[in-house]
Each structure stands twice: as structure tokens, then as C-alpha cells.
Short mmCIF file of C-alpha atoms and ligand atoms in Angstrom, two decimals:
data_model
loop_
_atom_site.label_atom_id
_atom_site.label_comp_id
_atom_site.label_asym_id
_atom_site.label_seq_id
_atom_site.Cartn_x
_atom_site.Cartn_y
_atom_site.Cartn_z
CA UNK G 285 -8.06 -22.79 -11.83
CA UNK G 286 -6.42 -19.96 -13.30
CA UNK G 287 -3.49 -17.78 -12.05
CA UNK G 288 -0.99 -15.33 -13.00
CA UNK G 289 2.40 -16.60 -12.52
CA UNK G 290 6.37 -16.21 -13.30
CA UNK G 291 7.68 -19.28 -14.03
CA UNK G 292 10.99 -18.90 -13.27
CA UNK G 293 13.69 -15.62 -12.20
CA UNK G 294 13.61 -13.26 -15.32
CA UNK G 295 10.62 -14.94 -17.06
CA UNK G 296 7.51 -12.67 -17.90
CA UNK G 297 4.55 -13.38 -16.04
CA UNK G 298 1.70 -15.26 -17.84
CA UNK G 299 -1.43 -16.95 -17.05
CA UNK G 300 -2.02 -20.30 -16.26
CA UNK G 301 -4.03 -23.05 -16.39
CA UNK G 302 -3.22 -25.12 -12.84
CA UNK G 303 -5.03 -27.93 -11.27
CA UNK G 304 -7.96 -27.18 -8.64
CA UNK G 305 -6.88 -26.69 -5.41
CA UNK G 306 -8.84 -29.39 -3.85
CA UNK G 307 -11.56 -29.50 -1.00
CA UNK G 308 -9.60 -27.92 2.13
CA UNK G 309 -8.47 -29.48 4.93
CA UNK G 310 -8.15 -29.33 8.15
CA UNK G 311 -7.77 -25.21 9.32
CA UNK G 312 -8.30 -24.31 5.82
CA UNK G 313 -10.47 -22.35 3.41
CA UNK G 314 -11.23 -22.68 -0.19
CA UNK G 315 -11.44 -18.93 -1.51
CA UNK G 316 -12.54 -17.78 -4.95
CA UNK G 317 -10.80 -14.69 -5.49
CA UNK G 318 -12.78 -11.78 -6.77
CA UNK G 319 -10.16 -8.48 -7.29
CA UNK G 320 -7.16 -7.65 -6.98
CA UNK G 321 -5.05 -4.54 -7.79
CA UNK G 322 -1.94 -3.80 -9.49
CA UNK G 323 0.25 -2.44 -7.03
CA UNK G 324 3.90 -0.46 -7.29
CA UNK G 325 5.09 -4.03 -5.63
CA UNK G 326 3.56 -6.49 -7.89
CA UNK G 327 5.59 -4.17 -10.83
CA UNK G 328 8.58 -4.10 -8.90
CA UNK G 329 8.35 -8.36 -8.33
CA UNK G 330 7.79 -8.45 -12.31
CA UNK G 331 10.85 -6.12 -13.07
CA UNK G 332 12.65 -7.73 -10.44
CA UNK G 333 13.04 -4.34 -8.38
CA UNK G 334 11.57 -5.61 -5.42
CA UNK G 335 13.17 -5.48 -1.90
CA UNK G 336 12.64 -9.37 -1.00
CA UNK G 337 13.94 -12.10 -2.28
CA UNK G 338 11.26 -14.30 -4.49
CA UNK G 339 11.03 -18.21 -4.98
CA UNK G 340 10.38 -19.36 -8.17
CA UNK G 341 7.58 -20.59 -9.94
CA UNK G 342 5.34 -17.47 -8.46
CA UNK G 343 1.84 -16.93 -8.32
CA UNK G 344 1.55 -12.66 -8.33
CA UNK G 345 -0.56 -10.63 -6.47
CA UNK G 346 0.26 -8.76 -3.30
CA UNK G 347 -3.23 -8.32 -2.41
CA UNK G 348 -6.83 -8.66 -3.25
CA UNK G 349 -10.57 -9.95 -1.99
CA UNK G 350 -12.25 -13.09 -2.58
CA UNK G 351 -15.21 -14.63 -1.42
CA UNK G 352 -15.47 -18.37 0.88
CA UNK G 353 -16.42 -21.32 -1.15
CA UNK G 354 -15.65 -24.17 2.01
CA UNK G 355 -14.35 -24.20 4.81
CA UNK G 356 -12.25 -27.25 6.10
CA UNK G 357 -12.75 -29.13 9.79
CA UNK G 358 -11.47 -27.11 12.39
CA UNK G 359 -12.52 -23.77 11.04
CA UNK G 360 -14.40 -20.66 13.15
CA UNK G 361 -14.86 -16.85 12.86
CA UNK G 362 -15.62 -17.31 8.45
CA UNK G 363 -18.82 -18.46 7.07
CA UNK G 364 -19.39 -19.89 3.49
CA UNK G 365 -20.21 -16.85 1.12
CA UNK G 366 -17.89 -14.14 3.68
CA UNK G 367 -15.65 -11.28 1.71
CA UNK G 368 -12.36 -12.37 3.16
CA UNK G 369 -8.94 -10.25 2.16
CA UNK G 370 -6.12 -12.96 2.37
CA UNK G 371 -3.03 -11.89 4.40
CA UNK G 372 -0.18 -13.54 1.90
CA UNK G 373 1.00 -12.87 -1.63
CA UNK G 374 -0.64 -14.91 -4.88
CA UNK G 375 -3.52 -13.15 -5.19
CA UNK G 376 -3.71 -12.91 -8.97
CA UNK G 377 -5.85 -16.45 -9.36
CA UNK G 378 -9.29 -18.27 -9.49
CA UNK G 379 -8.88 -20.03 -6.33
CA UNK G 380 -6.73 -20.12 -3.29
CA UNK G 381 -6.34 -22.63 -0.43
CA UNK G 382 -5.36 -20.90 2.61
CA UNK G 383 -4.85 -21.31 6.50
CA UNK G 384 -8.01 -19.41 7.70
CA UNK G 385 -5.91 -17.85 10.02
CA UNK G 386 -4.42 -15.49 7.09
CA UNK G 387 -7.71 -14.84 6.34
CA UNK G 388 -9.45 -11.53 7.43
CA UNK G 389 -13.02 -11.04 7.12
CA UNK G 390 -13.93 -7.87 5.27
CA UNK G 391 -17.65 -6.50 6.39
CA UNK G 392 -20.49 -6.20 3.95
CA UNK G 393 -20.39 -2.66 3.73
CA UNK G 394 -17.53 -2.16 1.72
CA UNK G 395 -17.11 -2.25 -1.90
CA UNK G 396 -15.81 -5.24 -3.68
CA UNK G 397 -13.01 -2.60 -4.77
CA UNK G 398 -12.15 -0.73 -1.82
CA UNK G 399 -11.41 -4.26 0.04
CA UNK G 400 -9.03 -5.44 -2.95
CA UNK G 401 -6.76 -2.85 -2.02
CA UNK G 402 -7.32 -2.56 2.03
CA UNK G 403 -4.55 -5.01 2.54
CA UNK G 404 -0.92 -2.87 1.86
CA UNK G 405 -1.28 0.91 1.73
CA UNK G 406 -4.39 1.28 4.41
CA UNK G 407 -2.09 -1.07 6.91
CA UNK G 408 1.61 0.84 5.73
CA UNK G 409 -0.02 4.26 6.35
CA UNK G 410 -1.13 3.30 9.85
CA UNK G 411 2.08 1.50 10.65
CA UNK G 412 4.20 4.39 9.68
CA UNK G 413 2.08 6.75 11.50
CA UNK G 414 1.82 4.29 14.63
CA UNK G 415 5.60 4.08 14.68
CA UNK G 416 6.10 7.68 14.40
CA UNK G 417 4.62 8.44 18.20
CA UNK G 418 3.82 12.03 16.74
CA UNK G 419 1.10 13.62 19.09
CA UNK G 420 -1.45 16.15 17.96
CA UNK G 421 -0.05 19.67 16.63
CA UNK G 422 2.67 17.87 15.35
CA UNK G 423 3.64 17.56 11.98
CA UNK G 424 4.78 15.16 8.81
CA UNK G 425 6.05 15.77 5.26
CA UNK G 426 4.92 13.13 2.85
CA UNK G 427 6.12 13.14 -0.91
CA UNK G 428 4.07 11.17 -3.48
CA UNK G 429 1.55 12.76 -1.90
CA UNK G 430 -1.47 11.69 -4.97
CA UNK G 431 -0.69 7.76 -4.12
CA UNK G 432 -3.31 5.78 -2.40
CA UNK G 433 -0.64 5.50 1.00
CA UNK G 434 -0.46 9.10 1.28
CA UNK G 435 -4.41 9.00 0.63
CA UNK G 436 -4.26 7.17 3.71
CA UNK G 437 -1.61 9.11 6.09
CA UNK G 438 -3.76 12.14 5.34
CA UNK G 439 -6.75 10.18 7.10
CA UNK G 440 -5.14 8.35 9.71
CA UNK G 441 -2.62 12.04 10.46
CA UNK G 442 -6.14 13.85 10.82
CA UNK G 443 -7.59 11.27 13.31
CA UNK G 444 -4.65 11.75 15.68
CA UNK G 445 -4.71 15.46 15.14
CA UNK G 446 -0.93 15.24 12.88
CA UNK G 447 -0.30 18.09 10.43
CA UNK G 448 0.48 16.84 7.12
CA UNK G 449 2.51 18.55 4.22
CA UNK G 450 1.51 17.16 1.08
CA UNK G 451 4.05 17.12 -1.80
CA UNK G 452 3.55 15.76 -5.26
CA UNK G 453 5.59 16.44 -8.78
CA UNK G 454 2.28 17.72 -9.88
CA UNK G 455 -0.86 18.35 -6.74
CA UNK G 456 -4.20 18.28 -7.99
CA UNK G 457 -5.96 21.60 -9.12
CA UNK G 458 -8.79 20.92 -6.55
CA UNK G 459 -8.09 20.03 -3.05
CA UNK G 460 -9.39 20.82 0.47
CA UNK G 461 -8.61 24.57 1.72
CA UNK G 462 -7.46 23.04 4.80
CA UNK G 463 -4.80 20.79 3.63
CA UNK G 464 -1.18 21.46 2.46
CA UNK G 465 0.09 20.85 -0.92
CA UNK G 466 3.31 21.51 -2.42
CA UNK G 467 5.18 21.15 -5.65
CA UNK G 468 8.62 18.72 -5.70
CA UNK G 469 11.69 20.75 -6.79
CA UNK G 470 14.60 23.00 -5.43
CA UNK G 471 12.34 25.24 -3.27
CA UNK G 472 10.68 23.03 -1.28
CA UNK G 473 12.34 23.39 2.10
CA UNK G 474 11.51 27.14 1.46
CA UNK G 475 8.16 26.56 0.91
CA UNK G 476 7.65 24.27 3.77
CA UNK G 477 9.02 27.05 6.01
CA UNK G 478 6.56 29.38 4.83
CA UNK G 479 3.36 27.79 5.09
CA UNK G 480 4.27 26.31 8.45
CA UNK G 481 5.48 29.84 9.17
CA UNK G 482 8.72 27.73 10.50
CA UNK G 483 7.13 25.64 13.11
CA UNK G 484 9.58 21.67 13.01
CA UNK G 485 8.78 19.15 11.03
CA UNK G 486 10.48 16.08 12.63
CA UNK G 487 9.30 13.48 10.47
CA UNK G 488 9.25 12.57 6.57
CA UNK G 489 7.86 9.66 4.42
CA UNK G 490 9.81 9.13 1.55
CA UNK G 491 8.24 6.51 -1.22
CA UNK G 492 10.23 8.44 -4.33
CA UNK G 493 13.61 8.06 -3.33
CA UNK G 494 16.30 9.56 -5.57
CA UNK G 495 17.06 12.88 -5.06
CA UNK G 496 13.83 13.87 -4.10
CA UNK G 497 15.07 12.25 -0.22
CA UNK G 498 17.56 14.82 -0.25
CA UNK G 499 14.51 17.70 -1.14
CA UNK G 500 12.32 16.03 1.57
CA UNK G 501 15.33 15.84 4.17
CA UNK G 502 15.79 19.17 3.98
CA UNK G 503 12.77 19.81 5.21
CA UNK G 504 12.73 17.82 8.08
CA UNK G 505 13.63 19.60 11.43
CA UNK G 506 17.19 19.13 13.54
CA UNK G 507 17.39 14.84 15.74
CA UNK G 508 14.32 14.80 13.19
CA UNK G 509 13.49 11.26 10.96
CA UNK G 510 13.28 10.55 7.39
CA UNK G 511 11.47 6.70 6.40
CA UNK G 512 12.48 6.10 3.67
CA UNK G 513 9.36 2.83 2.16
CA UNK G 514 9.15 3.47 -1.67
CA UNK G 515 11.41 3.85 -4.63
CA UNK G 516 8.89 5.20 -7.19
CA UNK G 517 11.41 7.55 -9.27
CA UNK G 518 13.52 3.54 -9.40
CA UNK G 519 16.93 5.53 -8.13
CA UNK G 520 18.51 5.15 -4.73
CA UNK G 521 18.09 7.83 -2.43
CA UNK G 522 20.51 10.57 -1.91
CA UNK G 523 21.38 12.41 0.91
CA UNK G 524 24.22 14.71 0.97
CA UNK G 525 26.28 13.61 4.20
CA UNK G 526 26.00 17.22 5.59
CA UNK G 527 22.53 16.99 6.15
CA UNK G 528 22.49 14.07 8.28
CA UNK G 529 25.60 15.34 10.46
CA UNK G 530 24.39 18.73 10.54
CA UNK G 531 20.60 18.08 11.54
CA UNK G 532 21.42 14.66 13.44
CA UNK G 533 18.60 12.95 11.39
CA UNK G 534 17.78 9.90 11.76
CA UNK G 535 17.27 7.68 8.31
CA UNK G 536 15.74 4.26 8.55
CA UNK G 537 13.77 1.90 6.37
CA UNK G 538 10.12 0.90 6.35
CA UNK G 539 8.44 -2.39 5.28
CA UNK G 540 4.72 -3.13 5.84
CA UNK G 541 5.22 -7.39 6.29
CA UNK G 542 8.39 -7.51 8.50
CA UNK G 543 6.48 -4.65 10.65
CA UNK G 544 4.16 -6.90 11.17
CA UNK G 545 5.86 -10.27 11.16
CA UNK G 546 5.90 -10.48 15.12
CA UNK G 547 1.99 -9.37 16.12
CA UNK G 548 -0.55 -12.04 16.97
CA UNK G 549 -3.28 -12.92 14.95
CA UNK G 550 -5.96 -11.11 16.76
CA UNK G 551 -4.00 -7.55 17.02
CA UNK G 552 -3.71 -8.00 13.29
CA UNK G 553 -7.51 -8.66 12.67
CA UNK G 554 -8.44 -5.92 15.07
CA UNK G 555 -6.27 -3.54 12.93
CA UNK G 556 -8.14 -4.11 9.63
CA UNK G 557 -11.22 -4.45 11.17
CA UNK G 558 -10.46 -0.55 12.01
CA UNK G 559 -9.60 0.18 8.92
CA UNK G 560 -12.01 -1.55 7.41
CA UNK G 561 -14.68 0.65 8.81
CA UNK G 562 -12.70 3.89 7.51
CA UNK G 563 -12.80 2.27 4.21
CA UNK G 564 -16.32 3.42 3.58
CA UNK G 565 -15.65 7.09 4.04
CA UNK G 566 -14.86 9.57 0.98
CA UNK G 567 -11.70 10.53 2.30
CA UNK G 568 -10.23 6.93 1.96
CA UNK G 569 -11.73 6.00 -1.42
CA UNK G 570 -8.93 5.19 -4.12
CA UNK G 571 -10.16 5.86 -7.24
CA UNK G 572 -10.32 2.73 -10.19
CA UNK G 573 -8.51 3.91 -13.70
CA UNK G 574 -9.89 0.04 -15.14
CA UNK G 575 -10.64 -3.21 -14.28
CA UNK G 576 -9.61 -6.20 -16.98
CA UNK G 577 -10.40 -9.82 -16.56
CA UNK G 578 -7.13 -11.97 -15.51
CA UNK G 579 -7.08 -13.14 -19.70
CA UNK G 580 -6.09 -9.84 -20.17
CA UNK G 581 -3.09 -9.33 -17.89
CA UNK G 582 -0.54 -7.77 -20.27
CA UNK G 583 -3.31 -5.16 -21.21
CA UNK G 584 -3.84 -4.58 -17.59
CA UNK G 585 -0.01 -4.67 -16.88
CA UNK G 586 1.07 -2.10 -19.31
CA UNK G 587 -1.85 0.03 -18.13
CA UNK G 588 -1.11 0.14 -14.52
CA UNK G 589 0.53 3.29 -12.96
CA UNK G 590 0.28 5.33 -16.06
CA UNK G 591 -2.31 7.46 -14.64
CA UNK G 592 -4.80 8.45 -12.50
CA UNK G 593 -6.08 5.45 -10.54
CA UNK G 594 -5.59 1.97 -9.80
CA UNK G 595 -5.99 -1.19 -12.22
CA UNK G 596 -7.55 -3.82 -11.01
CA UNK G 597 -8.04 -7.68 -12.09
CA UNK G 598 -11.48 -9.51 -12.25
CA UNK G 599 -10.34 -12.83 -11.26
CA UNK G 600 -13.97 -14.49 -11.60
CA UNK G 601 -14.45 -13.65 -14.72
N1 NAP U 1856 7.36 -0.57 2.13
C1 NAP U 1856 6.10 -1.00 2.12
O1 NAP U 1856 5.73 -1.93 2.86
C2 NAP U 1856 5.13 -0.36 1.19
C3 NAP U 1856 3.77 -0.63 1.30
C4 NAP U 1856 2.89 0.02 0.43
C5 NAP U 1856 3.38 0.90 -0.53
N2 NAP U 1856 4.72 1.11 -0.61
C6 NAP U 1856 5.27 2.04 -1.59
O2 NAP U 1856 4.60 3.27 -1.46
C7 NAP U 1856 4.60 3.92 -2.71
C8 NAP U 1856 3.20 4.36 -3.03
O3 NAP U 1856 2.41 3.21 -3.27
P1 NAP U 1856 0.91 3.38 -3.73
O4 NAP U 1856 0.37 2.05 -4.04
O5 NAP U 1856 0.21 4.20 -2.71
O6 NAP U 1856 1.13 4.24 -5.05
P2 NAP U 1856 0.04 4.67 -6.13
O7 NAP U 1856 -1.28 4.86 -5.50
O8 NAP U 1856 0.18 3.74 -7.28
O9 NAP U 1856 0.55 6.10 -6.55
C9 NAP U 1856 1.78 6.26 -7.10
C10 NAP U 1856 2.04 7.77 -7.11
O10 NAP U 1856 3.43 7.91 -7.29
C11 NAP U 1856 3.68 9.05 -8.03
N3 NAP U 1856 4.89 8.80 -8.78
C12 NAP U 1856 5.12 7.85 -9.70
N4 NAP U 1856 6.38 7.94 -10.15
C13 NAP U 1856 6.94 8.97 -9.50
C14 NAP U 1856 8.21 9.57 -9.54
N5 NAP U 1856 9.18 9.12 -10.36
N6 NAP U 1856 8.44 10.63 -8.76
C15 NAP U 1856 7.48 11.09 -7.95
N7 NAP U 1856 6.25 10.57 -7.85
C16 NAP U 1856 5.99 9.52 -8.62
C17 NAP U 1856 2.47 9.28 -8.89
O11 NAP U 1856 2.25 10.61 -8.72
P3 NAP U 1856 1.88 11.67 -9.83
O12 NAP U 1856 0.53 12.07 -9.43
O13 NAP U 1856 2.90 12.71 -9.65
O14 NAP U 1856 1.94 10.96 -11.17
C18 NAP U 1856 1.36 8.48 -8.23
O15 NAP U 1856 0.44 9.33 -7.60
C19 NAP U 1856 5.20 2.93 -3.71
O16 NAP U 1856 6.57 3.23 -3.82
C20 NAP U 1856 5.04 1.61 -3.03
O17 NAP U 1856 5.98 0.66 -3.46
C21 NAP U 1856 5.59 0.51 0.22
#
């Protein structure tokens, strides 16, 4: 089999020739991956940038979609041939021998390239939202607002009838009448006022960090909450102490796996079997900027995140 993997802390990754996995065993399944994306995280493992702790040698690859090759004794709910998106990191290979219970099955309906990425921003948007208790009329600021996570808030917001304030260094030209856009800079919190004609915002997501927290806190409504779950601009948030003391906001930190570290099995499956099912729809679609075989990772690597549009890897080819 082949896989993408960093040898040791501070090596580059590289791909690998590794010994087959083996028939599976008992409770497991043999998967041949199909796709998998290249995420913010997977950059941030490679550059080292990334919140967790790793252990050395690697295989990369937060997420992805393969297809069942066996199953081992012991296995129910997957078939031979089902679209399953595994629930654990080292994605970027051939083959992978997993539990089956960290496997989810991914219906027939949706693209091969829509399940590679259902795993980490369809799940963080819906956990955010979920923890946010906002109820309908209510609203949220989001910044990074072209990302494939804010893609998803926007869906999941409209379903529970949650405002959204989109704001993006550059928003698209064309977008929906009915949805809010805004440009990052100086004047946000004055723009924000005005198209909400002042009703509260109590709630931010942050994925930028820098000072573009500071921009988004001051948007966010007094005993209101800033969640803070990306670093895209690679700085540490600011926040001028004022804010916080005069507003009473509440900061905190987001990640998707330790959010979801403590549900069982089956309220994880029914969650992406939801989403799942929204994958399909226009709305949710992320686009694809290129797809390159797994030979050519560095291509793909140095192409990811420089534009519209994710990169993905074609790990059967
Ligand atoms: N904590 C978690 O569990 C978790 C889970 C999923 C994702 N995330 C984080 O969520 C963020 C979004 O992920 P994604 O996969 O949805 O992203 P994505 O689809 O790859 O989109 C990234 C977006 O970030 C914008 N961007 C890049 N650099 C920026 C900067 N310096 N300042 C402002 N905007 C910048 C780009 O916007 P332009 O259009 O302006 O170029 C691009 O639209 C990432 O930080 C990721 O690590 C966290």
C-alpha cells in the first residue's frame, strides 16, 4: 500500500511504500481509500502549527472516503463495496484497517467528493451552532466567511432560523440578496450596526484569529461570546482587555474531536447521517480547485489553499 507520511517531528511528508494491511480481523474492516482533501489542519500538522500534539512516524489525512474491500468476523451495519468516511486521522493512503465502529456509512447519493470532506467542517459547523443554543431571530457573526465551515453555518443557521453576518477579507461579487456580507477591516462593527439596524449579536466564530478577533469582538453584543476554532491569518488572537471587561464577553475555544470525544457511537452516526443528506443540496456543495493522484503530493501540497476551492487526493489511482 501506499501512504503519505512524516517520518519523524520536523521531517517533510513523503509517500510511502508500506506493507499491506492484512485481511481484518475480528471487528474490523479493510477500506480502500478513494479521496481525501487537503484541509487547513493537515497544513497546520505539516508546518507543525497544529493544536494537538502528534506521534511520530504519521500517516496524514484528517479526513476522506473510501470504499469496503472485507469485512472481518464480528462485523454488522457495512457491506462489502459501501462508501464509508472513516472517523480517525491517516487518511492520505491506499488502504486502511479500521475498527468498523469508526466507520460511518456514507449513502449512495452523494458524490465521491462531497463525502471526502463531510467529516470536519459539516460536523464543526453543526457543533458550534448546537453549542451556541441560539433560537430563531437570533443572530451570529462569522469571519472567513468564503471557507467551506462557514459554507456550512450558513446552512445549518438557516435551518434553525439564526441570522448570519457573513464577513470575508474579500466576499464574492455574486451572492444571495438575502444574506449578509461584509468586508474585514476597521469599520466593521459600524457596518454590522447598520445592516442589523442595531439589533445584538451575542455570538461570533472566529477561524482568523489575529487581530481580526478584536474586529469580530467588537461586534459582538454586551455577556455576548466569541469561539474562537481557527487561526487562518497564523497570529494569536488579540483582544484589547477593555472589550472583554467592558462587554462581559465570554471567549472560549472550539475543537471539533474533543467536542465529540464523549458521545456514543450511535449519536455520532445519526449526526452524519443528517448531514449526509444535506450534503446533496447546492447550498452545501464545496467547490474542487484540483484533484492529483497521491504520487503527486508536493504538487497537490503547494497548491492547496491558494485559491478558490479545495484540493483533493485520488488515493486509488
Ligand atoms: N477547531 C476545529 O475543530 C476546526 C474544524 C474545522 C475547521 N477548522 C478551522 O476552520 C477554518 C476554516 O476551515 P475550512 O476548511 O472551512 O477553510 P477553507 O474552506 O480552506 O477556506 C479558508 C478560507 O480562509 C480564508 N483565509 C485564508 N487566510 C486568511 C487570512 N489570513 N485572513 C482571513 N481569511 C483567510 C480564505 O478566504 P479568502 O476568500 O479571503 O481567500 C478561504 O476562504 C480553518 O482555520 C480551520 O483550521 C477548525
Amino acid at each position: 500500500m501506499k501512504a503519505a507520511i512524516i517520518a519523524a517531528a520536523g521531517q517533510l511528508p513523503e509517500v510511502r511504500h508500506l506493507p499491506d494491511p492484512g485481511p481484518p480481523g475480528l471487528g474490523q474492516v479493510l477500506v480502500a481509500m478513494l479521496l481525501a482533501p487537503i484541509n487547513p489542519a493537515d497544513r497546520q500538522v505539516i508546518t507543525r502549527s497544529y493544536a494537538f500534539p502528534m506521534s511520530y512516524p504519521l500517516i496524514l489525512g484528517a479526513e476522506g472516503v473510501g470504499r469496503v474491500m472485507a469485512l472481518g468476523p464480528g462485523v454488522q451495519g457495512i457491506a462489502e463495496g459501501d462508501r464509508v468516511l472513516p472517523l480517525d486521522r491517516g487518511n492520505w493512503c491506499s488502504h486502511r484497517l479500521m475498527s468498523a465502529d469508526r466507520l460511518i456509512v456514507i449513502p449512495s447519493d452523494v458524490p465521491d467528493d462531497q463525502a471526502a470532506m463531510l467529516r470536519i467542517n459539516p460536523a464543526t459547523a453543526w457543533r458550534l451552532l448546537d453549542q451556541a443554543r441560539l433560537g430563531a431571530g437570533d443572530w451570529v457573526i462569522q469571519n472567513g466567511a468564503n471557507s467551506a465551515v462557514a459554507r456550512w453555518v450558513r446552512l445549518l443557521a438557516s435551518q434553525r432560523g439564526v441570522g448570519v453576518v457573513n464577513v470575508a477579507r474579500s466576499p464574492p461579487a455574486h451572492r444571495p440578496d438575502a444574506e449578509i456580507w461584509l468586508a474585514d477591516g476597521p469599520d466593521l462593527p459600524t457596518e454590522v450596526a447598520r445592516a442589523l439596524r442595531d439589533r445584538p449579536v451575542p455570538l461570533a466564530f472566529d477561524c482568523v484569529a489575529g487581530p481580526a478577533t478584536a474586529r469580530l469582538a467588537s461586534c459582538v453584543s454586551p455577556d455576548g461570546q466569541v469561539v474562537i476554532f481557527g487561526h487562518l491569518s497564523g497570529e494569536d488572537c488579540v483582544l484589547p482587555s477593555g472589550l472583554l471587561t467592558g462587554r462581559g464577553l465570554i471567549v472560549r475555544g472550539f475543537s471539533l474531536r474533543p467536542a465529540e470525544a464523549t458521545e456514543a457511537p450511535a449519536t455520532v452516526a445519526a449526526l452524519y447521517s443528517r448531514l449526509a443528506r444535506l450534503a446533496c443540496r447546492p447550498e452545501a456543495h464545496t467547490p474542487v480547485a484540483a484533484t492529483y493522484p497521491l504520487d503527486a503530493l508536493s504538487t497537490a501540497l503547494s497548491t492547496a489553499g491558494c485559491g478558490v476551492g479545495r484540493v483533493l487526493l485520488a488515493l486509488d489511482r
